[in-house]
Amino acid sequence: MKWTDSIRGRLLLWLGLLLAAVLSGFGMAAYQLQRTQLFAGMDEELAELVSQLSQEARGTPPSGGREGREPGFGGGGPGERMPRDREGPDRDGFGGFDEPFGPPGPPPDFEDRSPDDRELKISSELMKRLGDGQEAGFAVWRRGGTLRGSNLIPVPNYPSRAGHDTLVRFRHRGHWREAYHFTEIGECVLVGRDGSEEIAELHRAGIRLGLAGVGVLAIGLGGGWWLATRSLQPIDEMSRTARRISEGRLSERVPVGSPDSELGRLATVMNTTFDRLESAFDRQRQFTADASHELRTPLTLMISEAQTVLSRDRAAADYREAVEQCLEAAVRMRDLTASLLQLARIEGELGEASTFELRACVRTEIEALGPRIESSGVRVDTDLLEVVCLGDAIRAGRVVANLLGNAVHHTPPGGRVVLSMERDDVFVVLVVEDTGSGIAAEDLPHIFERFYRADKVRSRSEGRFGLGLAICKAAMEADGGSIMVSSKPGSGTRFEVRWKVDEAEC
């Protein structure tokens, strides 16, 4: 069996996929947040350096020195940052600022001055911050792309400009992070620094996040395996118990942990099923043993009679007597097998949606037993109702015939048998009550069992098999009804048979 075919395997698969999706999303979000924070700090520093370098590059007079600067252009002194939005920097997708540097309009002090004639001079303080070109550096281009000055080796490519854009833009060049800005007169100022340390830190953070995710996934799968195994343990125990029962150990039962839980209710239902299964097997074994015993007696009698008459020559009367005894035994076997087939047929039938009129059924069976009733000296009284019941008319006739026959048989001459009916909106009850000898209390729980006889010696001698009441019970169960008995020794017996009333009658 594949591991995905088991409930445990499918649960772990779904748990693993869910954990992997959640951890992947969380890891990507955390990685992106750390990346944004790392480059945000770097971009802030580069933007400040570009601002200062741009001011010094534009404020340097042609012959050098700072004396000739006009303070009105580009803000204050050389160390001052270029003006920004009063709400703070608002970067675009590349981290650029939305406001151009400097006041709007053409710079007044450069209207008659050629940028190609100006010498690039940078203060020593700013040069310390710009670096020596190894880990950080700068480059300034004149309008048109001619390099004005740089300490970067090799010199980076001249950035492209979209229209008259004067925002600070950012770009990656290998592991370098660079910020550049085009001034109003067309010069380009670029500052860059080596981002290897930040990139390495970002990679280390990614590895830490990955290892943490793998650890959480492993712990989650381990916990899921333990929880699934513990939750499915009762199912495994049920499977093992069912296997032992299938091997013939019918007394085994599934342990019920918590009766109110789903598995507890399932275990209870299974145990009930196993109880019925064991009971059915017990009845089958008892039935087989009883049927074998009942058939063995007439067969033994037939064999014995045949052997006796064949042992020597006898008179015709002896042969006739032997044949009559064999015939009597054969009739007994025929009646027994007919009763067994009748019982088996009833138990194998499914209750069909049919109806019958109960009063007519009872009268038919009374007429059929008329000769036997007359010869017994028992009076039969009736108090019947006209009612249509749900069930099979043939099965109902067998029930009435068996109960009436038993009542007449166990009632002494001069006694009385009463058949009456009671009904409500759902059920009708046929009551068969006699004034016979009654049934002992210890026999009452067993009278519906196959081959059970309260008076075993008398019943066997009279050719009774103990199947009549078993047939009655099977017939009532097939029709969705019930049969009950109450009795007092010496006072008679009362049977109550209950059928459902047809809805059209309600």
mmCIF file of N, CA and C in Angstrom, residues 10-11 36 49 53 68 86 95 104 106 115 178 196 203 242 251 259 262 289 296 345 371 409 420 473 506:
data_model
loop_
_atom_site.group_PDB
_atom_site.id
_atom_site.type_symbol
_atom_site.label_atom_id
_atom_site.label_comp_id
_atom_site.label_asym_id
_atom_site.label_seq_id
_atom_site.Cartn_x
_atom_site.Cartn_y
_atom_site.Cartn_z
ATOM 1 N N ARG A 10 -2.118 11.016 4.065
ATOM 2 C CA ARG A 10 -2.795 12.161 3.444
ATOM 3 C C ARG A 10 -2.839 13.360 4.387
ATOM 4 N N LEU A 11 -3.053 13.109 5.693
ATOM 5 C CA LEU A 11 -3.054 14.211 6.653
ATOM 6 C C LEU A 11 -1.686 14.899 6.700
ATOM 7 N N THR A 36 14.608 45.623 2.048
ATOM 8 C CA THR A 36 14.180 47.014 1.931
ATOM 9 C C THR A 36 14.842 47.876 2.989
ATOM 10 N N LEU A 49 24.847 62.257 0.107
ATOM 11 C CA LEU A 49 26.131 62.551 -0.527
ATOM 12 C C LEU A 49 25.942 63.148 -1.913
ATOM 13 N N LEU A 53 27.448 66.735 -2.975
ATOM 14 C CA LEU A 53 28.365 66.793 -4.098
ATOM 15 C C LEU A 53 27.800 67.664 -5.222
ATOM 16 N N GLY A 68 33.655 83.207 -5.100
ATOM 17 C CA GLY A 68 32.799 83.763 -6.132
ATOM 18 C C GLY A 68 31.403 83.199 -6.144
ATOM 19 N N ARG A 86 8.522 69.103 2.079
ATOM 20 C CA ARG A 86 8.435 69.393 3.501
ATOM 21 C C ARG A 86 7.917 68.202 4.305
ATOM 22 N N GLY A 95 13.550 54.626 -5.570
ATOM 23 C CA GLY A 95 14.078 55.382 -4.440
ATOM 24 C C GLY A 95 14.361 56.822 -4.756
ATOM 25 N N PRO A 104 13.031 76.530 -8.704
ATOM 26 C CA PRO A 104 12.682 76.383 -10.128
ATOM 27 C C PRO A 104 13.263 77.493 -10.986
ATOM 28 N N PRO A 106 15.906 78.719 -14.425
ATOM 29 C CA PRO A 106 17.337 78.622 -14.754
ATOM 30 C C PRO A 106 18.183 79.248 -13.666
ATOM 31 N N PRO A 115 29.725 75.608 -18.415
ATOM 32 C CA PRO A 115 30.088 74.578 -17.418
ATOM 33 C C PRO A 115 31.377 73.873 -17.764
ATOM 34 N N GLU A 178 24.516 52.639 -6.493
ATOM 35 C CA GLU A 178 24.856 53.987 -6.946
ATOM 36 C C GLU A 178 23.623 54.868 -6.974
ATOM 37 N N SER A 196 28.723 44.941 -0.948
ATOM 38 C CA SER A 196 29.003 43.515 -0.713
ATOM 39 C C SER A 196 28.635 43.085 0.693
ATOM 40 N N HIS A 203 22.153 37.694 2.316
ATOM 41 C CA HIS A 203 22.237 36.262 2.033
ATOM 42 C C HIS A 203 22.240 35.450 3.326
ATOM 43 N N ALA A 242 -11.307 -6.450 14.518
ATOM 44 C CA ALA A 242 -12.129 -7.022 13.448
ATOM 45 C C ALA A 242 -11.411 -8.192 12.770
ATOM 46 N N SER A 251 -15.840 -13.569 20.433
ATOM 47 C CA SER A 251 -16.042 -12.906 21.722
ATOM 48 C C SER A 251 -15.241 -11.611 21.848
ATOM 49 N N PRO A 259 -17.173 7.292 25.065
ATOM 50 C CA PRO A 259 -18.393 6.915 24.327
ATOM 51 C C PRO A 259 -19.016 8.069 23.552
ATOM 52 N N GLU A 262 -16.528 10.710 18.341
ATOM 53 C CA GLU A 262 -16.894 10.085 17.072
ATOM 54 C C GLU A 262 -16.422 8.634 17.021
ATOM 55 N N ALA A 289 -27.181 -28.082 15.347
ATOM 56 C CA ALA A 289 -27.159 -29.207 16.299
ATOM 57 C C ALA A 289 -28.566 -29.749 16.540
ATOM 58 N N ARG A 296 -32.010 -37.053 13.329
ATOM 59 C CA ARG A 296 -31.367 -38.318 13.637
ATOM 60 C C ARG A 296 -32.369 -39.311 14.248
ATOM 61 N N ARG A 345 -37.143 -19.301 4.748
ATOM 62 C CA ARG A 345 -37.729 -18.438 3.725
ATOM 63 C C ARG A 345 -38.186 -17.108 4.336
ATOM 64 N N PRO A 371 -61.911 -28.273 12.394
ATOM 65 C CA PRO A 371 -61.973 -29.670 12.840
ATOM 66 C C PRO A 371 -61.127 -29.944 14.069
ATOM 67 N N HIS A 409 -53.869 -26.434 21.667
ATOM 68 C CA HIS A 409 -53.141 -27.629 22.094
ATOM 69 C C HIS A 409 -52.892 -27.627 23.589
ATOM 70 N N SER A 420 -58.879 -11.311 20.380
ATOM 71 C CA SER A 420 -59.427 -9.957 20.390
ATOM 72 C C SER A 420 -58.433 -8.998 19.749
ATOM 73 N N LYS A 473 -42.008 -15.121 15.386
ATOM 74 C CA LYS A 473 -41.135 -13.979 15.641
ATOM 75 C C LYS A 473 -40.451 -13.503 14.355
ATOM 76 N N CYS A 506 -55.612 5.612 8.914
ATOM 77 C CA CYS A 506 -55.417 6.525 10.047
ATOM 78 C C CYS A 506 -56.239 7.803 9.848
#
